[in-house]
């Protein structure tokens, strides 16, 4: 496979959830525009951070990419195969190489299965390892994520949040994936544990040449782990750039406001910074604003913003933003 | 078990993980007094039911008008030959109780099994797949639950005719609705858990999810509910028989005895009291064991053995 070819191409992906009313005769009274026309590429071995505030659709984007939700429109092309076109066992085969790490380490492990059974499950489903072989592989994976190999006979409730998240990571690694979608993998953990899990993820990435789509709302953590960062607002990607470029030169007014909210430890520097405080609430994704999704809260909004939806343009090399005013 | 959270690699596994199998369950059983009681009662009932002719002192259907309404042996006018006295036709109450065990247990266990099978399957399908399947099944459940149980059971048993097999079927098909409702609710909450989504991402299909993740998590509520239902079914059989819609009067059952005993409550209390006590003890025993099973089957309850 051509190493320069993107491992994942997301093209005009959209996911609308219908709102149903009525008990027996259900009719659709509207749609929640959770993800609306997002496009981006991912390169092999990189970490793409996907940030945005709660409810902006970043988790839905991740779940739509892995086809937990079937997209309303658009394409997800993974290693040359369009996942939106396949289903059933063909889909299960294709997405073996895409795995997911979940936000809640308590809800994402079946309480009635032992750790060994949880980690071995993907191998048994795909018949990659069996019997003794699977047992050895489980121990290898436990070792890889920094857990004792004799934990295999324990149940998930015997572990702490950080340990459970490691179990979830081991399960995601069981099929030798090339892309892992990390859906806020650290936001449910103690701050002291977050760094450990992030270091583990980085370590595994180096060893196994993994590609991460890292979904988070913690801007400093995303800055730490990502090569490139995409900013989402109300189902749209409003800005996408290399990490340092984005954090130092944010172009979109929303990104600027978001970054100005990151705490700065040094009071002297903090004093100099201009804090942009956004007014109002995020508009309802059921009735998104016309034109630019951010115009209702943008301090720079002009007439054109309400009329024309801004396209993502390459404003500087490899730096895309969707705004009429930059 | 708090210290196990910080368990260090290299140290031996705690003993709890080592003792497993029958010995572990036996130890846990003996630790709970109520469960031990329930277990002993159930085993004893089963043994007596199997060897009923060895335990019974008389033929349960042999009538003898001469000794009718003899009080229990320890009372004035009692006859040591009839331990718990005799009924209005002079049949030995003790022997009839013994012969009634088989019927009661059979009706309880088989009725619950049928209800559980129908109800759990439909509830699981409704909860897991949702949509119009869910709507159809749950409206049917509503219809069944809206009918008074006895009315429904009477309707069925009148249509099917009264026999032991029919009463089991009647109880099975009238009782499934509450199972369906219970299982659907549980399924709904389980299927929204992240581990079900995680299971999809590792490549499982609906069937695998149901068998490997939903069913094992349904076992606890089903067992608890069943242990309560067995008691309800034994009583239901008694009520139906009491109303003359159950097992034919020629067969000795606890329900039958209770029903006829009612007419003699004022002058011969032993007719209804002993089958009543038998029902209470049996129902209690099943509840105790069900209660204990719930704890034992939950991996979150930890025991030091």
Coordinates of C-alpha atoms in Angstrom, one line a residue:
Chain A
X1 CA 0.0 0.0 0.0
X2 CA 1.2 3.5 -0.9
X3 CA 2.4 5.0 2.4
X4 CA 1.6 8.5 1.2
X5 CA -2.0 7.6 0.6
X6 CA -4.2 8.8 3.5
X7 CA -5.2 5.9 5.8
X8 CA -8.7 7.4 6.2
X9 CA -10.6 9.8 4.0
X10 CA -13.7 11.4 5.4
X11 CA -15.8 13.1 2.6
X12 CA -18.8 15.3 3.3
X13 CA -19.8 13.0 6.1
X14 CA -23.2 13.9 7.7
X15 CA -25.3 12.2 10.4
X16 CA -28.7 13.5 11.2
X17 CA -30.8 11.8 13.9
X18 CA -34.5 11.9 13.2
X19 CA -36.8 13.2 16.0
X20 CA -39.8 11.0 16.2
X21 CA -43.2 11.9 17.6
X22 CA -46.2 9.7 18.3
X23 CA -46.5 6.3 20.0
X24 CA -48.0 4.1 17.3
X25 CA -47.9 6.1 14.1
X26 CA -44.4 7.6 14.4
X27 CA -43.7 10.6 12.2
X28 CA -40.4 12.4 11.9
X29 CA -40.8 16.0 13.1
X30 CA -37.3 17.1 12.5
X31 CA -33.6 16.1 12.5
X32 CA -30.7 16.7 14.9
X33 CA -27.9 17.8 12.7
X34 CA -25.2 16.1 14.8
X35 CA -22.5 16.0 12.1
X36 CA -23.0 18.1 9.1
X37 CA -20.8 17.8 6.0
X38 CA -17.3 17.2 7.5
X39 CA -14.3 16.3 5.4
X40 CA -10.7 15.5 6.4
X41 CA -7.9 13.1 5.6
X42 CA -5.8 11.2 8.1
X43 CA -2.2 10.2 7.4
X44 CA -0.7 6.9 8.5
X45 CA 0.9 7.2 11.9
X46 CA -0.4 10.6 12.8
X47 CA -2.6 11.7 15.6
X48 CA -5.5 14.0 14.6
X49 CA -7.0 15.8 17.5
X50 CA -10.8 16.5 17.2
X51 CA -11.8 19.2 19.7
X52 CA -15.0 21.1 20.4
X53 CA -17.4 21.8 23.2
X54 CA -20.0 19.3 24.5
X55 CA -22.6 18.5 22.0
X56 CA -20.7 19.7 18.9
X57 CA -20.9 16.3 17.3
X58 CA -17.3 15.1 17.8
X59 CA -18.2 11.8 19.4
X60 CA -20.9 11.3 16.8
X61 CA -18.3 11.9 14.1
X62 CA -16.1 9.2 15.6
X63 CA -18.9 6.7 15.9
X64 CA -20.1 7.5 12.4
X65 CA -16.6 6.9 11.0
X66 CA -16.4 3.5 12.6
X67 CA -20.0 2.8 11.4
X68 CA -21.6 2.4 14.8
X69 CA -24.0 4.9 13.3
X70 CA -24.6 4.7 9.6
X71 CA -24.0 8.0 8.0
X72 CA -26.9 10.0 6.5
X73 CA -24.6 10.9 3.6
X74 CA -21.0 11.2 2.7
X75 CA -18.2 8.6 2.5
X76 CA -15.7 7.1 4.9
X77 CA -12.8 5.6 2.9
X78 CA -10.5 3.5 5.0
X79 CA -7.4 2.1 3.3
X80 CA -9.1 2.4 -0.1
X81 CA -12.5 0.8 0.9
X82 CA -15.6 2.9 1.3
X83 CA -17.1 1.7 4.6
X84 CA -20.4 3.3 3.9
X85 CA -21.0 1.0 0.9
X86 CA -20.5 -2.3 2.8
X87 CA -22.5 -3.9 5.6
X88 CA -22.9 -7.2 7.5
X89 CA -19.9 -9.5 7.7
X90 CA -18.1 -7.6 4.9
X91 CA -18.2 -4.5 7.1
X92 CA -17.1 -6.4 10.2
X93 CA -14.1 -7.7 8.2
X94 CA -13.2 -4.3 6.8
X95 CA -13.3 -2.4 10.1
X96 CA -11.2 -4.9 12.0
X97 CA -8.4 -2.5 11.5
X98 CA -10.3 0.4 13.0
X99 CA -10.9 0.1 16.7
X100 CA -12.3 2.4 19.4
X101 CA -11.4 3.3 22.9
X102 CA -14.4 4.6 24.9
X103 CA -14.9 7.4 27.2
X104 CA -16.4 5.7 30.2
X105 CA -14.1 2.9 31.4
X106 CA -16.9 1.7 33.7
X107 CA -19.6 1.2 31.1
X108 CA -17.4 0.0 28.3
X109 CA -16.5 -3.4 29.9
X110 CA -19.1 -6.1 30.3
X111 CA -19.3 -6.6 34.1
X112 CA -20.0 -10.3 33.7
X113 CA -16.9 -11.2 31.8
X114 CA -13.4 -11.6 33.1
X115 CA -10.7 -9.3 31.9
X116 CA -9.2 -12.2 29.9
X117 CA -12.6 -12.9 28.2
X118 CA -13.0 -9.3 27.4
X119 CA -9.6 -9.0 25.7
X120 CA -9.9 -12.4 24.0
X121 CA -13.4 -11.6 22.6
X122 CA -12.2 -9.8 19.4
X123 CA -9.9 -12.7 18.6
X124 CA -12.6 -15.3 19.0
X125 CA -15.0 -13.4 16.9
X126 CA -12.5 -13.1 14.1
X127 CA -10.9 -16.5 14.7
X128 CA -7.4 -15.0 14.8
X129 CA -6.4 -16.8 17.9
X130 CA -7.9 -19.8 19.8
X131 CA -7.5 -21.7 23.0
X132 CA -3.9 -21.5 24.4
X133 CA -2.9 -19.2 21.7
X134 CA -5.6 -16.7 22.7
X135 CA -4.5 -17.0 26.3
X136 CA -0.9 -16.2 25.5
X137 CA -2.0 -13.3 23.3
X138 CA -4.1 -11.9 26.2
X139 CA -1.1 -12.0 28.5
X140 CA 1.0 -10.3 25.8
X141 CA -1.6 -7.6 25.5
X142 CA -2.0 -7.1 29.2
X143 CA 1.8 -6.8 29.4
X144 CA 1.7 -4.3 26.6
X145 CA -0.7 -2.0 28.4
X146 CA 1.1 -2.3 31.7
X147 CA -1.1 -4.6 33.6
X148 CA -0.1 -7.8 35.4
X149 CA -0.7 -10.9 33.3
X150 CA -2.5 -12.6 36.2
X151 CA -5.2 -10.0 36.1
X152 CA -6.9 -12.1 33.3
X153 CA -9.1 -14.0 35.7
X154 CA -10.4 -10.9 37.5
X155 CA -13.6 -9.0 36.8
X156 CA -13.6 -5.4 35.7
X157 CA -15.1 -4.0 38.9
X158 CA -12.0 -5.0 40.8
X159 CA -10.0 -2.3 38.9
X160 CA -9.7 1.4 39.1
X161 CA -10.7 3.7 36.3
X162 CA -7.2 4.0 34.8
X163 CA -6.7 0.2 34.9
X164 CA -10.0 -0.3 33.3
X165 CA -9.1 2.1 30.5
X166 CA -5.9 0.0 30.0
X167 CA -8.1 -3.1 29.7
X168 CA -10.2 -1.2 27.0
X169 CA -7.0 -0.3 25.2
X170 CA -5.8 -3.9 25.3
X171 CA -9.1 -5.0 23.8
X172 CA -8.8 -2.4 21.0
X173 CA -5.3 -3.7 20.3
X174 CA -6.3 -7.3 20.1
X175 CA -6.9 -7.3 16.3
X176 CA -3.7 -5.4 15.4
X177 CA -5.6 -2.3 14.3
X178 CA -4.0 0.5 12.2
X179 CA -6.5 3.2 13.2
X180 CA -7.9 3.8 16.7
X181 CA -10.6 6.2 17.4
X182 CA -10.1 7.5 21.0
X183 CA -13.4 8.9 22.1
X184 CA -12.5 11.1 25.0
X185 CA -10.4 8.3 26.5
X186 CA -9.1 10.3 29.4
X187 CA -11.8 12.7 30.3
X188 CA -13.4 10.3 32.8
X189 CA -10.1 9.7 34.6
X190 CA -8.4 11.4 37.5
X191 CA -6.0 14.1 36.4
X192 CA -3.1 12.1 37.9
X193 CA -4.1 9.1 35.8
X194 CA -4.7 11.0 32.6
X195 CA -1.0 11.5 31.9
X196 CA -0.2 7.8 32.4
X197 CA -2.9 6.8 29.9
X198 CA -1.8 9.4 27.4
X199 CA 1.8 8.3 27.7
X200 CA 0.7 4.7 27.2
X201 CA -1.1 5.7 24.0
X202 CA 1.9 7.5 22.7
X203 CA 4.2 4.6 23.5
X204 CA 1.9 2.2 21.7
X205 CA 1.7 4.5 18.7
X206 CA 5.4 4.4 18.3
X207 CA 5.7 0.7 18.8
X208 CA 2.8 -0.3 16.5
X209 CA 2.7 2.6 14.1
X210 CA -0.9 3.4 15.1
X211 CA -3.0 6.3 13.7
X212 CA -5.2 8.0 16.3
X213 CA -8.3 10.1 15.9
X214 CA -8.2 11.7 19.4
X215 CA -11.5 13.1 20.4
X216 CA -11.3 15.4 23.4
X217 CA -12.4 18.7 24.8
X218 CA -9.2 19.2 26.8
X219 CA -7.2 21.6 24.7
X220 CA -3.9 21.2 26.5
X221 CA -4.1 17.4 26.3
X222 CA -4.9 17.6 22.6
X223 CA -2.0 20.0 22.1
X224 CA 0.3 17.5 23.8
X225 CA -0.7 14.4 21.8
X226 CA -1.8 15.6 18.4
X227 CA 0.1 16.3 15.2
X228 CA -2.8 18.1 13.6
X229 CA -6.0 19.4 15.2
X230 CA -9.5 19.9 13.9
X231 CA -11.9 22.2 15.6
X232 CA -15.6 21.3 15.5
X233 CA -18.6 23.6 16.1
X234 CA -22.2 22.5 15.8
X235 CA -21.5 19.6 13.6
X236 CA -19.0 21.4 11.3
X237 CA -15.2 21.4 11.2
X238 CA -14.4 25.1 11.3
X239 CA -10.7 24.9 11.4
X240 CA -8.0 22.3 10.7
X241 CA -4.3 22.8 10.9
X242 CA -1.0 21.4 12.2
X243 CA -0.9 21.6 16.0
X244 CA 1.5 24.5 16.5
X245 CA 0.1 26.4 13.6
X246 CA -3.4 26.1 15.1
X247 CA -2.5 27.0 18.6
X248 CA -0.2 29.9 17.7
X249 CA -2.1 31.3 14.7
X250 CA -5.8 30.5 15.2
X251 CA -7.7 32.0 12.2
X252 CA -11.3 31.2 12.9
X253 CA -13.0 33.4 15.5
X254 CA -14.4 30.3 17.3
X255 CA -10.9 28.8 17.6
X256 CA -9.6 32.1 18.9
X257 CA -12.3 32.2 21.5
X258 CA -11.8 28.6 22.5
X259 CA -8.0 29.0 22.8
X260 CA -8.3 32.2 24.8
X261 CA -10.1 30.1 27.5
X262 CA -7.2 27.7 28.0
X263 CA -5.8 28.4 31.5
X264 CA -2.2 29.8 31.5
X265 CA -0.2 29.0 34.6
X266 CA 2.0 32.2 34.4
X267 CA 0.1 35.2 35.8
X268 CA 2.2 37.7 33.9
X269 CA 1.5 36.1 30.6
X270 CA -2.1 35.6 31.6
X271 CA -2.5 39.3 32.2
X272 CA -1.5 40.2 28.7
X273 CA -3.8 37.9 27.0
X274 CA -7.0 39.0 25.5
X275 CA -9.8 36.8 26.7
X276 CA -12.6 36.4 24.3
X277 CA -15.9 35.6 26.0
X278 CA -18.6 34.1 23.8
X279 CA -22.1 35.4 24.3
X280 CA -25.2 33.3 24.3
X281 CA -25.6 29.5 23.9
X282 CA -24.8 27.1 21.2
X283 CA -27.7 27.2 18.8
X284 CA -29.9 24.1 18.6
X285 CA -28.6 21.5 16.2
X286 CA -32.3 20.8 15.3
X287 CA -32.6 24.3 13.7
X288 CA -29.0 25.3 12.9
X289 CA -28.5 28.9 11.8
X290 CA -28.4 29.7 8.1
X291 CA -25.0 30.4 6.6
X292 CA -22.1 30.1 9.0
X293 CA -23.0 28.0 12.0
X294 CA -21.0 30.2 14.3
X295 CA -22.4 33.6 13.2
X296 CA -24.9 33.9 16.0
X297 CA -22.1 34.2 18.5
X298 CA -19.4 35.6 16.4
X299 CA -18.2 39.1 17.3
X300 CA -17.2 39.8 13.7
X301 CA -20.3 38.5 12.0
X302 CA -21.4 40.4 8.8
X303 CA -24.3 40.1 6.5
X304 CA -22.7 37.5 4.2
X305 CA -22.2 35.2 7.2
X306 CA -26.0 34.7 7.4
X307 CA -26.4 34.1 3.7
X308 CA -23.6 31.9 2.6
X309 CA -22.1 28.9 4.3
X310 CA -18.4 29.4 4.4
X311 CA -16.4 26.6 2.8
X312 CA -13.2 25.2 4.3
X313 CA -10.4 27.1 2.4
X314 CA -6.7 26.6 2.6
X315 CA -5.8 30.0 4.0
X316 CA -2.2 29.2 4.7
X317 CA -0.4 26.1 3.6
X318 CA -2.0 23.1 5.3
X319 CA -4.2 25.4 7.4
X320 CA -7.9 25.2 6.6
X321 CA -10.6 27.4 8.0
X322 CA -14.2 27.9 7.3
X323 CA -14.8 31.7 7.6
X324 CA -15.6 34.5 5.2
X325 CA -13.5 37.0 7.1
X326 CA -10.1 35.4 7.0
Chain B
X1 CA -11.5 -6.5 48.9
X2 CA -10.4 -2.9 48.6
X3 CA -6.8 -3.8 48.6
X4 CA -7.1 -5.7 45.4
X5 CA -7.4 -2.4 43.5
X6 CA -3.8 -1.8 44.1
X7 CA -2.8 -5.3 43.5
X8 CA 0.8 -5.5 42.6
X9 CA 2.1 -7.7 39.8
X10 CA 4.0 -10.8 40.9
X11 CA 2.1 -11.4 44.1
X12 CA 0.0 -14.6 44.2
X13 CA -3.7 -14.4 43.3
X14 CA -6.0 -14.0 46.3
X15 CA -7.6 -17.2 47.5
X16 CA -11.1 -16.2 46.3
X17 CA -10.1 -16.8 42.7
X18 CA -8.7 -20.3 43.5
X19 CA -11.5 -22.0 45.2
X20 CA -14.1 -22.5 42.6
X21 CA -16.8 -25.0 41.6
X22 CA -19.0 -26.9 43.9
X23 CA -17.0 -26.5 47.0
X24 CA -17.1 -22.7 46.7
X25 CA -20.9 -22.7 46.3
X26 CA -21.3 -25.1 49.2
X27 CA -19.3 -22.9 51.4
X28 CA -21.3 -19.8 50.4
X29 CA -24.5 -21.7 50.8
X30 CA -23.7 -22.8 54.4
X31 CA -22.8 -19.2 55.2
X32 CA -26.3 -18.0 54.6
X33 CA -28.8 -19.5 57.1
X34 CA -31.9 -18.6 55.0
X35 CA -30.4 -20.1 51.9
X36 CA -29.4 -23.3 53.7
X37 CA -32.9 -23.6 55.0
X38 CA -34.4 -23.1 51.6
X39 CA -32.0 -25.5 50.0
X40 CA -32.7 -28.2 52.5
X41 CA -36.5 -27.7 52.1
X42 CA -36.3 -28.0 48.3
X43 CA -34.1 -31.0 48.4
X44 CA -36.3 -32.7 50.9
X45 CA -39.4 -31.9 48.9
X46 CA -37.8 -33.3 45.8
X47 CA -36.8 -36.5 47.6
X48 CA -40.2 -37.0 49.2
X49 CA -41.8 -36.3 45.8
X50 CA -39.7 -39.0 44.1
X51 CA -40.2 -41.6 46.8
X52 CA -43.7 -40.5 47.8
X53 CA -45.1 -44.0 48.2
X54 CA -42.4 -44.7 50.9
X55 CA -43.3 -41.7 52.9
X56 CA -47.1 -41.8 52.7
X57 CA -48.7 -43.8 55.4
X58 CA -52.0 -44.3 53.5
X59 CA -53.3 -44.3 50.1
X60 CA -54.2 -40.6 49.5
X61 CA -57.5 -41.5 47.8
X62 CA -58.6 -44.2 50.2
X63 CA -61.8 -43.0 51.8
X64 CA -63.2 -44.1 55.1
X65 CA -66.3 -42.3 56.2
X66 CA -66.0 -43.9 59.7
X67 CA -62.9 -41.9 60.5
X68 CA -63.9 -38.7 58.7
X69 CA -62.7 -35.4 60.2
X70 CA -60.4 -37.1 62.7
X71 CA -58.3 -34.3 64.3
X72 CA -54.4 -34.5 64.2
X73 CA -52.8 -37.2 66.3
X74 CA -51.8 -34.9 69.2
X75 CA -55.2 -33.6 69.8
X76 CA -58.1 -34.9 71.8
X77 CA -59.9 -37.5 69.7
X78 CA -56.9 -37.8 67.4
X79 CA -55.7 -41.2 66.1
X80 CA -51.9 -41.8 66.0
X81 CA -52.6 -43.7 62.7
X82 CA -53.6 -40.3 61.1
X83 CA -50.7 -38.0 62.0
X84 CA -52.4 -34.8 60.7
X85 CA -55.9 -36.0 60.9
X86 CA -58.3 -36.8 58.1
X87 CA -60.6 -34.8 55.8
X88 CA -64.3 -34.9 55.2
X89 CA -64.1 -38.2 53.4
X90 CA -61.8 -39.8 55.9
X91 CA -58.6 -39.5 53.7
X92 CA -55.3 -39.2 55.5
X93 CA -54.2 -35.5 55.3
X94 CA -50.5 -36.3 55.8
X95 CA -50.4 -38.8 52.8
X96 CA -52.4 -36.3 50.7
X97 CA -49.9 -33.6 51.5
X98 CA -47.0 -35.9 50.4
X99 CA -48.7 -36.8 47.1
X100 CA -49.5 -33.1 46.5
X101 CA -45.8 -32.2 46.5
X102 CA -45.2 -33.5 43.0
X103 CA -48.1 -31.6 41.6
X104 CA -47.2 -28.3 43.3
X105 CA -43.5 -28.5 42.4
X106 CA -44.3 -29.6 38.8
X107 CA -46.8 -26.8 38.4
X108 CA -44.5 -24.2 39.9
X109 CA -41.4 -25.1 38.1
X110 CA -42.8 -26.1 34.7
X111 CA -45.3 -23.2 34.7
X112 CA -42.5 -20.7 35.5
X113 CA -40.2 -22.4 32.9
X114 CA -42.8 -21.9 30.2
X115 CA -43.6 -18.3 31.1
X116 CA -39.9 -17.5 31.4
X117 CA -39.1 -19.0 28.0
X118 CA -41.9 -17.2 26.2
X119 CA -41.7 -14.0 28.1
X120 CA -37.9 -13.7 28.1
X121 CA -37.6 -14.4 24.4
X122 CA -40.3 -11.9 23.4
X123 CA -39.1 -9.3 25.9
X124 CA -35.5 -9.7 24.7
X125 CA -36.6 -9.3 21.0
X126 CA -38.7 -6.3 21.9
X127 CA -36.1 -4.6 23.9
X128 CA -33.1 -5.3 21.6
X129 CA -34.6 -4.6 18.2
X130 CA -37.1 -1.9 19.3
X131 CA -39.2 -0.3 16.6
X132 CA -42.5 -1.8 15.5
X133 CA -41.5 -5.2 16.8
X134 CA -41.3 -3.7 20.3
X135 CA -44.6 -1.8 19.8
X136 CA -46.5 -5.0 18.7
X137 CA -45.1 -7.2 21.5
X138 CA -45.5 -4.7 24.3
X139 CA -49.1 -3.8 23.3
X140 CA -49.8 -7.6 23.5
X141 CA -48.2 -7.6 26.9
X142 CA -50.5 -4.7 27.9
X143 CA -53.5 -6.6 26.8
X144 CA -52.4 -9.7 28.8
X145 CA -51.6 -7.6 31.9
X146 CA -54.9 -5.7 31.7
X147 CA -56.9 -8.8 32.1
X148 CA -57.3 -10.0 35.6
X149 CA -55.0 -13.1 35.9
X150 CA -57.7 -15.4 37.2
X151 CA -60.2 -14.4 34.5
X152 CA -57.6 -15.1 31.9
X153 CA -56.7 -18.4 33.5
X154 CA -60.3 -19.5 33.9
X155 CA -61.0 -18.7 30.2
X156 CA -58.1 -20.8 29.1
X157 CA -58.7 -23.7 31.4
X158 CA -62.4 -23.8 30.4
X159 CA -61.4 -23.8 26.8
X160 CA -58.6 -26.4 27.2
X161 CA -60.4 -28.5 29.8
X162 CA -58.9 -29.3 33.2
X163 CA -56.0 -31.6 33.5
X164 CA -52.6 -31.3 35.1
X165 CA -50.9 -30.7 31.7
X166 CA -53.4 -28.0 30.8
X167 CA -53.0 -26.1 34.1
X168 CA -49.3 -25.9 33.5
X169 CA -49.9 -24.6 30.0
X170 CA -52.6 -22.1 31.3
X171 CA -50.2 -20.7 33.9
X172 CA -47.4 -20.6 31.4
X173 CA -49.3 -18.6 28.8
X174 CA -51.0 -16.3 31.3
X175 CA -47.8 -15.4 33.2
X176 CA -45.4 -14.6 30.3
X177 CA -46.4 -11.0 30.0
X178 CA -44.7 -9.9 33.2
X179 CA -41.6 -11.7 32.2
X180 CA -41.6 -9.9 28.9
X181 CA -42.0 -6.6 30.6
X182 CA -39.2 -7.2 33.0
X183 CA -36.8 -8.6 30.4
X184 CA -37.5 -5.8 27.9
X185 CA -36.7 -3.2 30.5
X186 CA -33.5 -4.8 31.4
X187 CA -32.5 -5.4 27.8
X188 CA -33.2 -1.7 27.0
X189 CA -30.9 -0.6 29.7
X190 CA -28.2 -3.1 28.9
X191 CA -28.1 -2.5 25.2
X192 CA -27.4 1.2 25.7
X193 CA -24.3 0.4 27.7
X194 CA -21.1 1.2 26.0
X195 CA -19.8 -2.3 26.2
X196 CA -22.5 -3.3 23.6
X197 CA -21.2 -0.6 21.3
X198 CA -17.7 -1.8 22.1
X199 CA -18.8 -5.3 21.1
X200 CA -19.9 -4.0 17.7
X201 CA -16.6 -2.3 17.1
X202 CA -14.7 -5.5 17.7
X203 CA -16.9 -7.1 15.0
X204 CA -19.7 -8.9 16.7
X205 CA -23.2 -9.2 15.3
X206 CA -26.6 -9.0 17.0
X207 CA -26.7 -12.7 17.7
X208 CA -23.3 -12.7 19.4
X209 CA -24.3 -9.6 21.4
X210 CA -27.5 -11.1 22.6
X211 CA -25.9 -14.5 23.6
X212 CA -22.6 -13.2 25.0
X213 CA -23.5 -9.8 26.6
X214 CA -27.3 -9.3 27.0
X215 CA -28.3 -12.8 28.2
X216 CA -25.6 -13.2 30.9
X217 CA -26.6 -9.8 32.3
X218 CA -30.2 -10.8 32.3
X219 CA -29.6 -14.0 34.3
X220 CA -29.8 -12.3 37.7
X221 CA -33.1 -10.5 37.3
X222 CA -34.7 -13.5 35.7
X223 CA -33.5 -15.9 38.5
X224 CA -34.8 -13.6 41.2
X225 CA -38.1 -13.0 39.5
X226 CA -38.5 -16.8 38.9
X227 CA -37.8 -17.7 42.5
X228 CA -40.7 -15.4 43.4
X229 CA -42.9 -16.6 40.6
X230 CA -42.6 -20.3 41.6
X231 CA -44.4 -19.4 44.8
X232 CA -47.0 -17.4 42.9
X233 CA -47.6 -20.3 40.5
X234 CA -48.0 -22.8 43.3
X235 CA -50.6 -20.5 44.9
X236 CA -52.2 -19.8 41.5
X237 CA -52.6 -23.6 41.0
X238 CA -54.2 -23.7 44.4
X239 CA -56.6 -20.8 43.5
X240 CA -57.6 -22.3 40.2
X241 CA -58.2 -25.7 41.8
X242 CA -60.0 -23.9 44.6
X243 CA -62.3 -22.4 42.0
X244 CA -62.8 -25.8 40.4
X245 CA -60.9 -24.9 37.3
X246 CA -57.6 -26.6 38.1
X247 CA -56.5 -30.1 38.6
X248 CA -59.4 -32.6 38.7
X249 CA -60.7 -33.1 42.2
X250 CA -59.7 -36.8 42.2
X251 CA -56.0 -35.8 42.3
X252 CA -54.6 -34.8 45.7
X253 CA -53.0 -31.3 45.4
X254 CA -52.4 -28.6 48.0
X255 CA -54.8 -26.4 46.2
X256 CA -57.5 -29.0 46.2
X257 CA -57.0 -29.6 49.9
X258 CA -57.1 -25.9 50.6
X259 CA -60.3 -25.5 48.6
X260 CA -62.2 -28.3 50.3
X261 CA -60.8 -27.4 53.7
X262 CA -62.4 -24.0 53.5
X263 CA -65.9 -25.4 54.1
X264 CA -64.7 -27.0 57.3
X265 CA -62.7 -24.1 58.8
X266 CA -65.0 -23.6 61.7
X267 CA -65.1 -27.1 62.9
X268 CA -62.1 -28.9 61.4
X269 CA -59.3 -26.3 61.0
X270 CA -56.6 -28.9 60.1
X271 CA -58.1 -29.5 56.6
X272 CA -57.0 -26.2 55.3
X273 CA -54.2 -25.3 57.7
X274 CA -51.6 -28.0 56.8
X275 CA -51.7 -27.5 53.1
X276 CA -51.5 -23.8 53.8
X277 CA -48.4 -24.2 55.9
X278 CA -46.9 -26.5 53.2
X279 CA -47.4 -23.8 50.6
X280 CA -45.9 -21.1 52.8
X281 CA -42.8 -23.1 53.5
X282 CA -42.2 -24.1 49.9
X283 CA -42.7 -20.6 48.6
X284 CA -40.3 -19.2 51.3
X285 CA -37.7 -21.8 50.5
X286 CA -37.7 -20.8 46.8
X287 CA -37.5 -17.2 47.7
X288 CA -34.6 -17.7 50.0
X289 CA -32.6 -19.7 47.5
X290 CA -33.4 -17.1 44.8
X291 CA -32.2 -14.3 47.0
X292 CA -28.9 -16.2 47.7
X293 CA -28.5 -17.0 44.0
X294 CA -28.7 -13.4 43.1
X295 CA -25.8 -12.6 45.4
X296 CA -23.7 -15.5 44.3
X297 CA -24.2 -15.0 40.6
X298 CA -23.2 -11.3 40.8
X299 CA -19.4 -11.0 40.2
X300 CA -19.5 -7.8 42.1
X301 CA -20.3 -9.5 45.4
X302 CA -16.9 -10.6 46.8
X303 CA -16.5 -13.2 49.4
X304 CA -13.4 -14.2 51.3
X305 CA -13.2 -18.0 51.3

